[in-house]
Every structure is written in C-alpha cells, then in structure tokens.
C-alpha cells in the first residue's frame, strides 16, 4: 500500500515553505504524538545534538534537537547528523514496515554526519514498542497508526 | 530426539525479539549492551529489564533464548565478561554462545549447568577443533564459519557428537570469522575486541557530486553511483584500486542465502539454522523469520520435493545487502 503519496502540486507547495516554521510544526506534532512514549528513553547521550531530517521528495528540511523535555525546533544551520529519505519511506520506517538497513542498501535512506549518533537514535527508536507508542498517542491517533500499519502489511 | 533445523533468529531489541517469536523462531539470540558481544552498536541490545522481559515472552511461547558472549575479554576489563556469564546463568536463558576458551573455562567451572555453544567467532572449521572444545569445556553445539563447503561440513558432522549450527541467511563475513583484522587495520577496533566490525564512530557516509562515498576512519571504501546498491561499510566489501583497476577485490556486497541447501542440511542432521542480523530492525526480523519458518516447515514435511518458493527468495533478496544473495562457500565445485 502507498502511504503518503503526495500529489505533485502539493509537494511543490511544501517545498517552498521555509524551514523554521516547518521545523516548529514538526516539533509540535512530535511532542504531541510521539513524545509520551519516548520520554522514558535515556536521551542523555543525544541531548543538544542537532538533527536534520530531509524529506527529499518534498524538498523539506527539518532541524531540531532532543532533550529530556522533548523535541526543540532549531534554526537552519549545521547539523550533527542528517537523515534523507522520501516522505513515503520515512512513514514506512515510522510504522516499522521497513528496515533502515534495507532502505540504505537500496539507496533510499542516507545518513550523513555523525554515524554513531544516527545509529544510536535508530536503535533507541527500534527498542520502543509500537503498541506502547500508539497507546501513548492522543485520542484516536494510536488506533489510526496501528490500522495504517495493518493495512500496509496486507 | 536430537534438534533438527531449529530456526535461530537475531534480536537487537525487545520488539525484534517479539517479532522473531511471533513469526516462528525456535530460538532467539541476543547480547548485552556492551562489548561482550560482536554487535556492540550504540543504543542496540538488552539491559537487565529488557532481558528479563524478553526471556519471559519467549519462554511463554516455548521459544529458547541464547546469549551471545562472543568477543574476547580484554585484560583490564575481564570482570565484565565474567559478570555477563553470571547474568546469563542466573537469568534462566537457555545457552550462551562463546568464542574465548578462557571464558568457557570460567563458565564451566562456576556454572556447570549452563549450556555452552561455540560461537562462529571461535572459528572452528574442523571436527578436531570442535571435539577439542567438547572435551575441554563440554560445549554442546558449534556454529561453523561461513567458509566451509557443504562436503566439508559433512566431514565435521560425521566425526563429532556436538550439534552443528549453520548460517542460513544474512550478512557474510568471509575472512574465517574471528580472525579478520581488516577493521582493526583501518580504525583500531575489530569485532573480537571492540565488539563491532566498522564501528559507527569510524564510519562516514557522504553524498558527493561523484556519488555516495563510504569512509572508514577516513579511508575511502567505496563510492556508489546513484543507481548502484550499497553494502555495509566493511573493508571486505570495498572497491579498491588494484594495479590501476578499481573493483571489489575481496567480495561484492551480498548476503548469504543457503535456502536451496536445506534438504541437504536436513539430511546431514544439522541441528540449527542461524539468521544473521542483530543490528537490524524488527521489520527485518519479522520478514526473514516468517520466510525461513515456512521453508523449514516445508523441508521437514517433504525433503525430496522441497524447492525454495520464488516469493520467499524475492523477499529475502529485498532485504539483502546489495539486494542480492549467494550460496557462499556452501556450494563450490573446487576444494
Ligand atoms: S571486514 Fe568483513 S570479513 Fe572482516 S570482520 Fe568485517 S565483515 Fe567480517
């Protein structure tokens, strides 16, 4: 199943958005949806490090950091580690439908910068149980997420 | 009844363990969060709580849990390895997978009831070596390196009582595992000591106008054009300039897939098939476990009629390094 296949005009529109508001919107959504299940992880090795997520098909660049209080949007600038993939592949990764190494072998995921930091975050997220994460999401969201995954696995 | 073709699957996290158990593994192997095992990557592996949860989950469903303790203790931190053996012995898991004879001696002496498996990192390629570990340390199973052809495996099997486990699928480590120093040569850390080949701190990927470059401690290992599949950042899978020509001088990025040989392996009485990949995500573990469960069930039902289903092979190639696979050394016409 195709998740998040953006129509071309929408993609073109999104790519014109400046990074800072996009990063803030992303961080706000992340804090609302994902943070409750990520809060208990040990973020001490990650605190203050700068992440960049590049959604290649949307031309979107998101900058943020993570500390014990959640995600924080950052202004553009240098990042310690950069993840690049399409919106579709990021969504498939988030739903545990795809293995990052598989995407890497197929050149659909690129990790640039501090590889250890990138691997650490990937492994920390892998250790979170999707069911627990879904249960921590605001009303209804968790069910939507599990449903999407279920549909895609069919 | 002796074990036959048990499916042993990798787990780098609790969700991966559950994926293996839920998709039909007979056993799951895992490691602790330090350099006592050969997948010592940041954020990966099990702490005390995840270990207890994992063992409970697996045992509830009748699945075994094995712990890899397959690096070589370093003199100043030996107690860490001893502690890991103690944790394994008291946590109720089913066996530990060891490479270092000193550690085997310790386990044998302090925890005589703990079941010992010889790791692939122990690099035993002959029945003499396997029997030696049996006599001295009482090992009950040996994982053979991926450098033997099937007739060579048969020669080992015919001359030992030790159960034999073979790699079925996953990353290939060709250099008589346990003895490869390539990673050490480039960055000072090797699987045996640090617990990882090409550890993350030494790896850099960069998209450049010429393609994506992989470097290990600054050494350029490979440069991929946009349409080329990539492999792990290990020196053995690099393309090197050899007398003016640049090519894969040691091996191509590819994964081992021995599924075709399952009937032969059943005939030899191979106790277990190991799937590589503790560094990989739960999605991989689920996909690969499911396919191998189906294949092993099919072989056990009818050895003669067994043929790998093309859909299984496609699924496995999809998650393979370089998106392709090989029979490796299992099949080779030469000796
Ligand atoms: S360089 Fe290759 S052969 Fe050597 S230990 Fe690493 S993966 Fe194995």
Coordinates of C-alpha atoms and ligand atoms in Angstrom, one line a residue:
Chain A
X1 CA 0.0 0.0 0.0
X2 CA 1.2 3.5 -0.7
X3 CA 1.4 5.7 2.3
X4 CA 1.8 9.4 2.0
X5 CA 2.0 9.7 -1.7
X6 CA 1.9 13.4 -2.1
X7 CA 0.4 14.8 -5.3
X8 CA 2.9 16.8 -7.3
X9 CA 1.4 20.3 -6.8
X10 CA 1.2 19.8 -3.0
X11 CA 4.8 18.6 -3.0
X12 CA 5.8 21.8 -4.9
X13 CA 3.9 23.9 -2.5
X14 CA 5.5 22.3 0.5
X15 CA 9.0 22.7 -0.9
X16 CA 8.5 26.5 -0.9
X17 CA 7.9 26.5 2.8
X18 CA 10.7 28.0 4.9
X19 CA 12.5 25.6 7.3
X20 CA 11.9 27.3 10.6
X21 CA 8.0 27.2 10.6
X22 CA 8.2 23.7 9.2
X23 CA 10.6 22.6 11.9
X24 CA 8.4 24.2 14.5
X25 CA 5.3 22.5 13.2
X26 CA 7.1 19.1 13.0
X27 CA 8.4 19.5 16.6
X28 CA 5.0 20.5 17.9
X29 CA 3.4 17.4 16.3
X30 CA 6.3 15.2 17.5
X31 CA 5.9 16.4 21.1
X32 CA 2.2 15.8 21.0
X33 CA 2.2 12.4 19.2
X34 CA 5.5 10.7 19.8
X35 CA 7.0 12.2 22.9
X36 CA 4.8 10.4 25.5
X37 CA 6.3 7.1 24.5
X38 CA 9.8 8.4 24.0
X39 CA 10.1 10.4 27.2
X40 CA 11.4 7.4 29.3
X41 CA 14.3 6.7 27.0
X42 CA 17.8 7.8 28.0
X43 CA 18.3 10.9 25.9
X44 CA 21.5 12.0 27.8
X45 CA 23.8 11.0 25.0
X46 CA 21.7 12.8 22.5
X47 CA 20.9 16.0 24.3
X48 CA 22.0 19.1 22.5
X49 CA 22.9 17.3 19.3
X50 CA 21.5 18.8 16.1
X51 CA 19.4 16.7 13.8
X52 CA 18.3 17.4 10.3
X53 CA 15.6 15.4 8.5
X54 CA 15.5 16.0 4.8
X55 CA 12.3 14.8 3.1
X56 CA 13.7 14.6 -0.4
X57 CA 10.6 14.4 -2.5
X58 CA 9.1 17.4 -0.7
X59 CA 12.3 19.4 -0.6
X60 CA 11.6 19.8 3.1
X61 CA 14.4 20.3 5.7
X62 CA 13.6 20.0 9.4
X63 CA 16.0 21.0 12.1
X64 CA 15.6 20.0 15.7
X65 CA 17.3 18.7 18.9
X66 CA 16.0 16.4 21.6
X67 CA 16.5 16.7 25.4
X68 CA 14.7 15.3 28.4
X69 CA 11.8 17.7 27.9
X70 CA 11.1 16.8 24.3
X71 CA 11.9 18.0 20.8
X72 CA 13.0 21.5 20.1
X73 CA 13.0 23.2 16.7
X74 CA 16.2 24.8 15.6
X75 CA 17.0 27.4 13.0
X76 CA 18.8 26.2 9.9
X77 CA 22.4 25.6 10.3
X78 CA 24.9 22.8 10.7
X79 CA 23.5 19.5 11.9
X80 CA 25.4 16.7 13.6
X81 CA 23.6 14.1 11.7
X82 CA 21.3 14.3 8.6
X83 CA 18.7 11.7 7.6
X84 CA 17.5 11.9 4.0
X85 CA 14.6 9.9 2.5
X86 CA 11.2 10.4 0.9
X87 CA 8.0 11.1 2.9
X88 CA 6.8 7.7 2.0
X89 CA 9.9 5.9 3.2
X90 CA 10.0 7.9 6.4
X91 CA 6.4 6.9 7.0
X92 CA 7.2 3.3 6.3
X93 CA 10.1 3.4 8.8
X94 CA 7.9 5.0 11.4
X95 CA 5.3 2.3 11.1
X96 CA 8.0 -0.5 11.3
X97 CA 7.1 -1.7 7.8
X98 CA 10.7 -1.2 6.5
X99 CA 14.1 -1.9 7.9
X100 CA 16.5 1.0 7.7
X101 CA 19.4 -1.1 6.5
X102 CA 17.2 -2.4 3.7
X103 CA 16.4 1.2 2.6
X104 CA 20.1 2.0 2.9
X105 CA 21.2 -0.9 0.7
X106 CA 18.6 0.3 -1.8
X107 CA 19.9 3.9 -1.6
X108 CA 16.6 5.1 -0.3
X109 CA 17.9 6.2 3.1
X110 CA 21.1 8.3 3.6
X111 CA 22.7 9.0 7.0
X112 CA 25.3 11.8 6.8
X113 CA 27.4 13.2 9.6
X114 CA 27.9 11.5 12.9
X115 CA 27.0 7.9 12.0
X116 CA 27.2 6.7 15.6
X117 CA 24.6 9.3 16.6
X118 CA 22.4 8.3 13.8
X119 CA 22.6 4.6 14.7
X120 CA 22.0 5.3 18.3
X121 CA 18.8 7.1 17.6
X122 CA 17.7 4.4 15.1
X123 CA 18.4 1.7 17.7
X124 CA 16.7 3.7 20.5
X125 CA 13.6 4.1 18.4
X126 CA 13.7 0.4 17.4
X127 CA 13.6 -0.6 21.1
X128 CA 10.2 1.3 21.6
X129 CA 7.3 -1.0 21.2
X130 CA 4.9 0.3 18.6
X131 CA 1.9 -0.8 20.6
X132 CA 3.1 1.1 23.6
X133 CA 3.8 4.2 21.5
X134 CA 0.4 4.0 19.9
X135 CA -1.3 3.7 23.3
X136 CA 0.5 6.9 24.4
X137 CA -0.8 8.9 21.5
X138 CA -3.6 11.5 21.8
X139 CA -7.2 10.3 21.3
X140 CA -7.7 8.1 18.3
X141 CA -4.2 8.7 16.7
X142 CA -2.8 5.5 18.0
X143 CA -5.6 3.5 16.5
X144 CA -5.1 5.2 13.2
X145 CA -1.4 4.4 13.3
X146 CA -1.9 0.7 14.0
X147 CA -4.7 0.5 11.4
X148 CA -2.4 2.0 8.7
X149 CA 0.3 -0.5 9.6
X150 CA -2.1 -3.3 9.5
X151 CA -3.4 -2.3 6.1
X152 CA 0.1 -1.9 4.7
X153 CA 1.1 -5.3 5.9
X154 CA -1.7 -7.0 4.0
Chain B
X1 CA 15.1 -36.5 19.8
X2 CA 18.1 -34.5 18.6
X3 CA 17.5 -31.0 17.5
X4 CA 16.9 -30.7 13.8
X5 CA 16.9 -27.4 11.8
X6 CA 15.9 -25.2 14.7
X7 CA 15.4 -21.7 13.4
X8 CA 17.6 -19.3 15.4
X9 CA 16.8 -15.6 14.9
X10 CA 18.5 -12.4 15.8
X11 CA 17.3 -9.8 18.3
X12 CA 18.9 -6.4 18.9
X13 CA 15.9 -5.1 20.9
X14 CA 12.8 -6.3 22.7
X15 CA 10.5 -5.6 19.7
X16 CA 12.9 -7.6 17.5
X17 CA 12.7 -10.5 19.9
X18 CA 9.0 -10.4 19.9
X19 CA 9.0 -10.2 16.1
X20 CA 11.1 -13.4 16.0
X21 CA 9.0 -15.2 18.5
X22 CA 5.7 -14.2 16.8
X23 CA 6.9 -15.2 13.4
X24 CA 8.0 -18.7 14.3
X25 CA 11.6 -18.7 15.6
X26 CA 12.6 -21.8 17.7
X27 CA 15.3 -19.8 19.4
X28 CA 16.3 -16.1 19.6
X29 CA 19.9 -14.9 20.2
X30 CA 20.7 -11.6 21.8
X31 CA 23.5 -9.7 23.5
X32 CA 24.0 -7.2 26.4
X33 CA 24.6 -3.5 25.9
X34 CA 28.4 -3.6 25.9
X35 CA 31.4 -5.1 24.1
X36 CA 30.8 -8.6 25.5
X37 CA 29.2 -9.4 22.1
X38 CA 30.0 -8.8 18.5
X39 CA 27.2 -6.4 17.7
X40 CA 28.2 -3.6 20.1
X41 CA 26.4 -0.7 18.4
X42 CA 25.2 2.4 20.2
X43 CA 21.6 2.0 21.5
X44 CA 21.4 -1.6 20.5
X45 CA 20.9 -4.7 22.7
X46 CA 19.5 -5.6 26.0
X47 CA 19.7 -4.2 29.5
X48 CA 18.6 -6.2 32.6
X49 CA 14.9 -5.3 32.3
X50 CA 14.6 -5.9 28.5
X51 CA 16.5 -9.2 29.1
X52 CA 14.0 -10.4 31.8
X53 CA 11.0 -9.3 29.7
X54 CA 12.4 -10.9 26.6
X55 CA 13.1 -14.3 28.3
X56 CA 9.7 -14.3 29.8
X57 CA 8.0 -13.5 26.5
X58 CA 10.0 -16.1 24.6
X59 CA 9.7 -18.9 27.2
X60 CA 5.9 -18.3 27.5
X61 CA 5.7 -19.3 23.8
X62 CA 8.2 -22.2 24.1
X63 CA 11.0 -20.3 22.3
X64 CA 14.6 -20.6 23.5
X65 CA 16.8 -17.6 24.3
X66 CA 20.5 -17.7 23.7
X67 CA 23.0 -15.0 24.7
X68 CA 26.0 -14.2 22.5
X69 CA 29.1 -13.5 24.6
X70 CA 31.3 -13.9 21.7
X71 CA 34.1 -11.3 21.9
X72 CA 37.5 -11.8 23.5
X73 CA 37.8 -10.4 27.1
X74 CA 40.4 -7.7 27.4
X75 CA 42.9 -7.9 30.3
X76 CA 41.8 -4.8 32.2
X77 CA 38.0 -5.4 31.9
X78 CA 37.9 -9.2 32.3
X79 CA 35.4 -8.9 35.1
X80 CA 32.8 -7.5 32.7
X81 CA 32.8 -10.8 30.7
X82 CA 32.6 -12.9 33.9
X83 CA 29.7 -10.8 35.1
X84 CA 28.0 -11.3 31.8
X85 CA 28.3 -15.1 32.1
X86 CA 26.9 -14.8 35.7
X87 CA 24.0 -12.7 34.4
X88 CA 23.3 -15.3 31.7
X89 CA 23.5 -18.2 34.2
X90 CA 21.1 -16.6 36.7
X91 CA 18.6 -15.1 34.2
X92 CA 17.3 -18.5 33.1
X93 CA 18.2 -18.3 29.5
X94 CA 18.9 -21.5 27.5
X95 CA 22.5 -21.3 26.4
X96 CA 25.4 -18.9 25.9
X97 CA 27.4 -18.6 22.8
X98 CA 31.1 -18.2 23.5
X99 CA 34.3 -17.8 21.5
X100 CA 37.0 -17.4 24.1
X101 CA 38.4 -20.6 25.7
X102 CA 39.2 -18.7 28.9
X103 CA 35.6 -17.7 29.3
X104 CA 34.4 -21.2 28.5
X105 CA 36.7 -22.4 31.4
X106 CA 35.1 -19.8 33.7
X107 CA 31.6 -20.7 32.7
X108 CA 32.3 -24.5 33.0
X109 CA 33.8 -24.0 36.5
X110 CA 31.3 -21.5 38.0
X111 CA 28.1 -22.5 36.3
X112 CA 28.5 -26.2 35.3
X113 CA 24.8 -26.5 34.3
X114 CA 24.9 -23.6 31.8
X115 CA 24.7 -24.9 28.3
X116 CA 27.6 -23.7 26.1
X117 CA 27.6 -23.1 22.3
X118 CA 30.8 -22.4 20.4
X119 CA 30.4 -19.1 18.5
X120 CA 31.3 -18.7 14.9
X121 CA 33.9 -16.2 16.2
X122 CA 35.7 -19.2 17.7
X123 CA 36.5 -20.1 14.1
X124 CA 36.4 -23.9 14.5
X125 CA 36.5 -25.4 11.0
X126 CA 37.4 -29.0 11.6
X127 CA 36.0 -31.8 13.7
X128 CA 39.3 -31.9 15.7
X129 CA 38.7 -28.3 16.8
X130 CA 35.0 -28.9 17.6
X131 CA 35.8 -32.1 19.6
X132 CA 38.6 -30.2 21.4
X133 CA 36.1 -27.7 22.7
X134 CA 33.7 -30.5 23.7
X135 CA 36.4 -32.4 25.6
X136 CA 37.8 -29.4 27.4
X137 CA 34.7 -27.3 28.0
X138 CA 31.7 -29.5 27.3
X139 CA 30.2 -27.4 24.5
X140 CA 27.0 -28.9 23.2
X141 CA 26.7 -27.0 19.9
X142 CA 29.1 -25.4 17.5
X143 CA 28.3 -22.7 14.9
X144 CA 30.5 -23.3 11.9
X145 CA 32.1 -20.4 10.0
X146 CA 30.7 -19.5 6.6
X147 CA 33.9 -20.6 4.8
X148 CA 33.2 -24.3 4.6
X149 CA 31.6 -26.1 1.7
X150 CA 28.8 -28.5 2.4
X151 CA 31.0 -31.6 1.9
X152 CA 33.4 -30.1 4.5
X153 CA 30.5 -29.5 6.8
X154 CA 29.5 -33.1 6.3
X155 CA 33.0 -34.2 7.3
X156 CA 32.7 -32.3 10.6
X157 CA 29.2 -33.7 11.3
X158 CA 30.3 -37.3 10.7
X159 CA 33.1 -37.1 13.2
X160 CA 31.5 -35.3 16.2
X161 CA 28.7 -35.7 18.7
X162 CA 28.5 -31.9 19.0
X163 CA 25.3 -30.4 17.5
X164 CA 26.1 -28.3 14.4
X165 CA 24.5 -25.0 13.6
X166 CA 25.0 -23.3 10.2
X167 CA 24.3 -19.9 9.0
X168 CA 21.2 -19.8 6.8
X169 CA 20.9 -16.2 5.9
X170 CA 22.3 -12.7 6.3
X171 CA 25.5 -10.7 6.1
X172 CA 28.6 -12.5 5.0
X173 CA 31.8 -12.3 7.0
X174 CA 34.2 -14.2 4.8
X175 CA 37.6 -14.0 6.5
X176 CA 37.5 -17.2 8.6
X177 CA 35.4 -15.3 11.1
X178 CA 37.1 -14.4 14.4
X179 CA 40.4 -13.9 12.6
X180 CA 39.7 -10.9 10.4
X181 CA 41.8 -7.8 11.3
X182 CA 40.7 -5.6 8.4
X183 CA 38.5 -3.3 10.6
X184 CA 41.3 -3.1 13.2
X185 CA 43.7 -2.2 10.5
X186 CA 41.6 0.7 9.3
X187 CA 40.3 2.1 12.6
X188 CA 41.9 0.2 15.5
X189 CA 38.6 -1.6 16.5
X190 CA 37.7 -5.1 15.5
X191 CA 34.8 -7.5 16.2
X192 CA 36.9 -9.6 18.6
X193 CA 37.9 -6.7 20.9
X194 CA 35.5 -3.8 20.4
X195 CA 32.5 -5.9 19.5
X196 CA 31.9 -4.5 16.1
X197 CA 33.4 -4.5 12.6
X198 CA 33.5 -1.0 11.3
X199 CA 32.0 0.7 14.4
X200 CA 29.8 3.7 13.8
X201 CA 32.2 6.2 15.2
X202 CA 34.6 5.4 12.4
X203 CA 32.1 5.3 9.6
X204 CA 31.2 8.4 7.4
X205 CA 28.7 8.4 4.6
X206 CA 28.6 11.4 2.3
X207 CA 26.7 12.3 -0.8
X208 CA 29.1 14.0 -3.3
X209 CA 28.8 15.0 -6.9
X210 CA 30.6 11.8 -7.8
X211 CA 28.3 9.6 -5.8
X212 CA 27.8 8.5 -2.2
X213 CA 31.1 7.9 -0.5
X214 CA 31.6 5.5 2.4
X215 CA 34.7 6.1 4.5
X216 CA 36.1 4.1 7.4
X217 CA 38.3 6.3 9.6
X218 CA 38.9 8.4 6.5
X219 CA 39.8 5.5 4.2
X220 CA 37.6 5.6 1.1
X221 CA 35.9 2.1 1.0
X222 CA 33.5 2.7 -1.9
X223 CA 31.7 5.3 -4.0
X224 CA 28.3 4.4 -5.3
X225 CA 26.7 5.9 -8.4
X226 CA 23.1 6.8 -7.9
X227 CA 21.7 3.6 -9.4
X228 CA 24.1 1.3 -7.5
X229 CA 23.0 -0.7 -4.5
X230 CA 25.1 -0.2 -1.4
X231 CA 26.7 -2.5 1.1
X232 CA 27.8 -2.4 4.7
X233 CA 30.8 -0.1 5.4
X234 CA 33.3 -3.0 5.9
X235 CA 36.6 -3.2 4.2
X236 CA 35.9 -6.7 2.8
X237 CA 33.0 -5.2 0.7
X238 CA 35.0 -2.2 -0.6
X239 CA 36.1 -1.4 -4.1
X240 CA 39.8 -0.9 -4.3
X241 CA 42.4 0.2 -6.8
X242 CA 44.4 -2.8 -7.7
X243 CA 47.1 -2.1 -10.2
X244 CA 45.2 0.6 -11.9
X245 CA 41.8 -1.1 -11.9
X246 CA 39.1 -0.4 -9.3
X247 CA 36.9 -3.3 -8.4
X248 CA 35.5 -5.5 -5.5
X249 CA 38.9 -7.1 -4.7
X250 CA 37.6 -9.3 -1.8
X251 CA 33.9 -9.8 -2.3
X252 CA 30.8 -8.0 -3.5
X253 CA 28.2 -6.6 -1.2
X254 CA 25.8 -9.5 -1.0
X255 CA 24.1 -11.7 1.6
X256 CA 24.3 -15.4 2.2
X257 CA 21.2 -17.3 1.4
X258 CA 21.5 -21.1 1.8
X259 CA 17.8 -21.9 1.4
X260 CA 18.4 -24.2 -1.6
X261 CA 20.6 -26.4 0.5
X262 CA 18.0 -27.0 3.2
X263 CA 17.3 -30.6 2.1
X264 CA 21.0 -31.4 2.2
X265 CA 21.2 -29.8 5.6
X266 CA 18.3 -31.8 6.9
X267 CA 19.9 -35.0 5.5
X268 CA 23.2 -34.1 7.4
X269 CA 21.2 -33.7 10.6
X270 CA 22.1 -30.0 11.1
X271 CA 20.7 -29.0 14.5
X272 CA 20.0 -25.4 13.8
X273 CA 20.0 -22.7 11.1
X274 CA 21.1 -19.3 12.2
X275 CA 19.8 -16.0 10.7
X276 CA 22.3 -13.1 10.9
X277 CA 21.3 -9.6 11.8
X278 CA 21.1 -8.4 15.4
X279 CA 22.0 -4.9 14.2
X280 CA 18.8 -4.8 12.1
X281 CA 15.3 -3.6 12.9
X282 CA 12.2 -5.5 14.0
X283 CA 10.8 -5.2 10.4
X284 CA 13.7 -7.3 9.0
X285 CA 13.5 -9.9 11.8
X286 CA 9.7 -10.3 11.2
X287 CA 10.1 -10.7 7.4
X288 CA 13.1 -13.1 7.4
X289 CA 11.8 -15.2 10.3
X290 CA 8.5 -15.7 8.5
X291 CA 10.1 -16.8 5.3
X292 CA 12.5 -19.2 6.9
X293 CA 9.8 -20.7 9.2
X294 CA 7.8 -21.6 6.1
X295 CA 10.8 -23.0 4.3
X296 CA 12.0 -25.2 7.2
X297 CA 8.5 -26.5 7.7
X298 CA 8.3 -27.4 4.0
X299 CA 11.6 -29.2 4.1
X300 CA 10.6 -31.2 7.2
X301 CA 7.4 -32.2 5.5
X302 CA 8.9 -33.4 2.3
X303 CA 12.7 -33.2 1.8
X304 CA 12.7 -34.6 -1.7
X305 CA 10.0 -32.2 -3.1
X306 CA 11.5 -29.1 -1.5
X307 CA 12.1 -26.1 -3.7
X308 CA 12.5 -22.6 -2.5
X309 CA 9.4 -20.6 -3.3
X310 CA 10.3 -17.7 -5.7
X311 CA 8.3 -15.3 -3.5
X312 CA 10.4 -16.3 -0.5
X313 CA 13.6 -15.7 -2.4
X314 CA 12.4 -12.3 -3.7
X315 CA 11.5 -11.3 -0.1
X316 CA 15.0 -12.3 1.1
X317 CA 16.8 -10.6 -1.8
X318 CA 14.9 -7.5 -1.0
X319 CA 16.4 -7.2 2.5
X320 CA 19.8 -8.4 1.4
X321 CA 23.0 -6.4 1.3
X322 CA 23.4 -5.2 -2.3
X323 CA 19.9 -6.6 -2.9
X324 CA 21.3 -10.0 -3.9
X325 CA 22.4 -13.2 -2.3
X326 CA 24.8 -16.1 -2.7
X327 CA 25.2 -19.7 -1.6
X328 CA 28.6 -18.5 -0.3
X329 CA 31.1 -21.3 0.3
X330 CA 28.4 -24.0 0.9
X331 CA 28.4 -24.7 -2.8
X332 CA 31.7 -24.7 -4.7
X333 CA 32.9 -27.2 -7.2
X334 CA 36.6 -26.7 -6.1
X335 CA 38.3 -27.6 -2.8
Ligands
LIG1 S1 35.9 -6.8 7.4 FE1 34.4 -8.2 6.5 S2 35.3 -10.2 6.8 FE2 36.4 -8.8 8.2 S3 35.3 -9.0 10.1 FE3 34.4 -7.3 9.0 S4 32.6 -8.2 7.9 FE4 34.0 -9.9 8.5

